[in-house]
Amino acid sequence: MHRFAFSADAFGDRFSLADLPLPRAPRGYAVQMLDTDTLLDRASGNFLPVRASELDGLFATFDDAYAAACRWVEAHCRAPHEHHLAIVPASFDDLLQRHVLIYGVLCGQP
């Protein structure tokens, strides 16, 4: 396994869920693969679609999400800048039983 040095903003700027003015209440932090509707599953370490019933994609803290993103990059990328990941606020819809990307699918390019 690689050992990379990651900057504090390697997966986006650090944020507190309580400080964000969001249209939907967040339930946690998630690691999103940019340009997709997939989140990093806490149990398997794989990216799964938000509609996957087995997805466990919410982290309690930014630091937990950051650490999981670092582990994924170290296991799957040759260089730390090759990833296409972002830490995002996310929710879970109890009625539909699926994760919700509050910001939608984020693009890797503006």
PDB file of C-alpha atoms in Angstrom:
ATOM      1  CA  MET A   1       0.000   0.000   0.000  1.00  0.00           C
ATOM      2  CA  HIS A   2       1.199   3.514  -0.827  1.00  0.00           C
ATOM      3  CA  ARG A   3       1.786   6.159   1.816  1.00  0.00           C
ATOM      4  CA  PHE A   4       0.857   9.584   0.502  1.00  0.00           C
ATOM      5  CA  ALA A   5       0.904  12.980   2.136  1.00  0.00           C
ATOM      6  CA  PHE A   6      -2.501  14.630   1.763  1.00  0.00           C
ATOM      7  CA  SER A   7      -3.206  18.329   2.132  1.00  0.00           C
ATOM      8  CA  ALA A   8      -5.961  19.430   4.495  1.00  0.00           C
ATOM      9  CA  ASP A   9      -8.154  20.290   1.488  1.00  0.00           C
ATOM     10  CA  ALA A  10      -7.341  17.201  -0.596  1.00  0.00           C
ATOM     11  CA  PHE A  11     -11.054  16.326  -0.759  1.00  0.00           C
ATOM     12  CA  GLY A  12     -12.470  19.838  -0.555  1.00  0.00           C
ATOM     13  CA  ASP A  13     -12.538  22.468   2.143  1.00  0.00           C
ATOM     14  CA  ARG A  14     -13.213  21.301   5.695  1.00  0.00           C
ATOM     15  CA  PHE A  15     -16.745  22.135   6.817  1.00  0.00           C
ATOM     16  CA  SER A  16     -19.105  21.619   9.712  1.00  0.00           C
ATOM     17  CA  LEU A  17     -22.568  20.298   8.902  1.00  0.00           C
ATOM     18  CA  ALA A  18     -24.086  22.637  11.489  1.00  0.00           C
ATOM     19  CA  ASP A  19     -22.663  25.674   9.690  1.00  0.00           C
ATOM     20  CA  LEU A  20     -23.999  24.908   6.200  1.00  0.00           C
ATOM     21  CA  PRO A  21     -27.223  26.498   4.936  1.00  0.00           C
ATOM     22  CA  LEU A  22     -28.627  23.411   3.205  1.00  0.00           C
ATOM     23  CA  PRO A  23     -32.014  22.816   1.573  1.00  0.00           C
ATOM     24  CA  ARG A  24     -32.203  19.407   3.289  1.00  0.00           C
ATOM     25  CA  ALA A  25     -30.973  18.400   6.739  1.00  0.00           C
ATOM     26  CA  PRO A  26     -27.724  16.413   6.491  1.00  0.00           C
ATOM     27  CA  ARG A  27     -27.234  13.191   8.418  1.00  0.00           C
ATOM     28  CA  GLY A  28     -23.506  12.934   7.936  1.00  0.00           C
ATOM     29  CA  TYR A  29     -20.451  13.334   5.765  1.00  0.00           C
ATOM     30  CA  ALA A  30     -19.967  11.205   2.660  1.00  0.00           C
ATOM     31  CA  VAL A  31     -17.136  10.586   0.209  1.00  0.00           C
ATOM     32  CA  GLN A  32     -18.472  11.092  -3.314  1.00  0.00           C
ATOM     33  CA  MET A  33     -16.797  10.007  -6.536  1.00  0.00           C
ATOM     34  CA  LEU A  34     -17.030  13.115  -8.705  1.00  0.00           C
ATOM     35  CA  ASP A  35     -19.193  12.922 -11.835  1.00  0.00           C
ATOM     36  CA  THR A  36     -21.127   9.976 -10.353  1.00  0.00           C
ATOM     37  CA  ASP A  37     -23.905   9.273  -7.902  1.00  0.00           C
ATOM     38  CA  THR A  38     -21.687   6.894  -5.928  1.00  0.00           C
ATOM     39  CA  LEU A  39     -20.528   7.100  -2.332  1.00  0.00           C
ATOM     40  CA  LEU A  40     -17.795   5.268  -0.477  1.00  0.00           C
ATOM     41  CA  ASP A  41     -19.312   2.399   1.486  1.00  0.00           C
ATOM     42  CA  ARG A  42     -17.979   2.292   5.045  1.00  0.00           C
ATOM     43  CA  ALA A  43     -18.203  -1.485   5.280  1.00  0.00           C
ATOM     44  CA  SER A  44     -16.688  -2.624   1.978  1.00  0.00           C
ATOM     45  CA  GLY A  45     -14.499   0.351   1.046  1.00  0.00           C
ATOM     46  CA  ASN A  46     -16.060   0.328  -2.444  1.00  0.00           C
ATOM     47  CA  PHE A  47     -18.066   2.992  -4.210  1.00  0.00           C
ATOM     48  CA  LEU A  48     -21.746   2.118  -4.511  1.00  0.00           C
ATOM     49  CA  PRO A  49     -24.670   3.982  -6.092  1.00  0.00           C
ATOM     50  CA  VAL A  50     -26.785   6.005  -3.668  1.00  0.00           C
ATOM     51  CA  ARG A  51     -29.721   3.718  -4.509  1.00  0.00           C
ATOM     52  CA  ALA A  52     -27.872   0.556  -3.439  1.00  0.00           C
ATOM     53  CA  SER A  53     -29.641  -0.936  -0.429  1.00  0.00           C
ATOM     54  CA  GLU A  54     -26.364  -2.210   1.052  1.00  0.00           C
ATOM     55  CA  LEU A  55     -24.683   1.227   0.982  1.00  0.00           C
ATOM     56  CA  ASP A  56     -23.537   2.507   4.371  1.00  0.00           C
ATOM     57  CA  GLY A  57     -22.153   5.822   3.209  1.00  0.00           C
ATOM     58  CA  LEU A  58     -22.528   8.286   6.085  1.00  0.00           C
ATOM     59  CA  PHE A  59     -19.601   9.175   8.314  1.00  0.00           C
ATOM     60  CA  ALA A  60     -20.149  10.858  11.684  1.00  0.00           C
ATOM     61  CA  THR A  61     -17.311  13.353  11.280  1.00  0.00           C
ATOM     62  CA  PHE A  62     -15.355  15.082   8.563  1.00  0.00           C
ATOM     63  CA  ASP A  63     -12.211  13.450   9.945  1.00  0.00           C
ATOM     64  CA  ASP A  64     -13.721   9.963   9.589  1.00  0.00           C
ATOM     65  CA  ALA A  65     -14.664  10.676   5.968  1.00  0.00           C
ATOM     66  CA  TYR A  66     -11.226  12.189   5.299  1.00  0.00           C
ATOM     67  CA  ALA A  67      -9.437   9.126   6.716  1.00  0.00           C
ATOM     68  CA  ALA A  68     -11.595   6.773   4.627  1.00  0.00           C
ATOM     69  CA  ALA A  69     -10.930   8.822   1.475  1.00  0.00           C
ATOM     70  CA  CYS A  70      -7.187   8.722   2.173  1.00  0.00           C
ATOM     71  CA  ARG A  71      -7.270   4.935   2.578  1.00  0.00           C
ATOM     72  CA  TRP A  72      -9.160   4.542  -0.697  1.00  0.00           C
ATOM     73  CA  VAL A  73      -6.716   6.759  -2.622  1.00  0.00           C
ATOM     74  CA  GLU A  74      -3.709   4.946  -1.157  1.00  0.00           C
ATOM     75  CA  ALA A  75      -5.180   1.602  -2.251  1.00  0.00           C
ATOM     76  CA  HIS A  76      -6.380   2.658  -5.728  1.00  0.00           C
ATOM     77  CA  CYS A  77      -4.255   5.519  -7.076  1.00  0.00           C
ATOM     78  CA  ARG A  78      -0.628   5.778  -8.147  1.00  0.00           C
ATOM     79  CA  ALA A  79      -0.389   9.400  -6.984  1.00  0.00           C
ATOM     80  CA  PRO A  80      -2.463  11.318  -4.435  1.00  0.00           C
ATOM     81  CA  HIS A  81      -3.699  13.866  -6.972  1.00  0.00           C
ATOM     82  CA  GLU A  82      -5.191  11.188  -9.270  1.00  0.00           C
ATOM     83  CA  HIS A  83      -8.344  10.755  -7.214  1.00  0.00           C
ATOM     84  CA  HIS A  84     -11.720  12.229  -8.131  1.00  0.00           C
ATOM     85  CA  LEU A  85     -13.200  12.363  -4.636  1.00  0.00           C
ATOM     86  CA  ALA A  86     -14.944  14.990  -2.546  1.00  0.00           C
ATOM     87  CA  ILE A  87     -16.278  14.990   0.986  1.00  0.00           C
ATOM     88  CA  VAL A  88     -19.875  16.194   0.863  1.00  0.00           C
ATOM     89  CA  PRO A  89     -22.838  16.609   3.191  1.00  0.00           C
ATOM     90  CA  ALA A  90     -25.347  13.824   2.656  1.00  0.00           C
ATOM     91  CA  SER A  91     -28.605  12.576   4.037  1.00  0.00           C
ATOM     92  CA  PHE A  92     -30.718   9.446   4.104  1.00  0.00           C
ATOM     93  CA  ASP A  93     -34.336   9.273   2.997  1.00  0.00           C
ATOM     94  CA  ASP A  94     -36.157   6.966   5.400  1.00  0.00           C
ATOM     95  CA  LEU A  95     -39.173   6.610   3.102  1.00  0.00           C
ATOM     96  CA  LEU A  96     -37.185   5.660  -0.011  1.00  0.00           C
ATOM     97  CA  GLN A  97     -34.470   3.899   2.018  1.00  0.00           C
ATOM     98  CA  ARG A  98     -31.619   5.503   0.101  1.00  0.00           C
ATOM     99  CA  HIS A  99     -28.860   8.020   0.519  1.00  0.00           C
ATOM    100  CA  VAL A 100     -29.358  11.550  -0.767  1.00  0.00           C
ATOM    101  CA  LEU A 101     -26.690  13.727  -2.371  1.00  0.00           C
ATOM    102  CA  ILE A 102     -27.752  17.123  -1.048  1.00  0.00           C
ATOM    103  CA  TYR A 103     -25.663  18.963  -3.668  1.00  0.00           C
ATOM    104  CA  GLY A 104     -26.447  16.394  -6.355  1.00  0.00           C
ATOM    105  CA  VAL A 105     -23.783  14.898  -8.591  1.00  0.00           C
ATOM    106  CA  LEU A 106     -20.697  17.104  -8.335  1.00  0.00           C
ATOM    107  CA  CYS A 107     -18.649  17.567 -11.491  1.00  0.00           C
ATOM    108  CA  GLY A 108     -14.903  17.133 -11.586  1.00  0.00           C
ATOM    109  CA  GLN A 109     -14.527  20.002 -14.062  1.00  0.00           C
ATOM    110  CA  PRO A 110     -16.250  23.392 -13.803  1.00  0.00           C
TER     111      PRO A 110
END
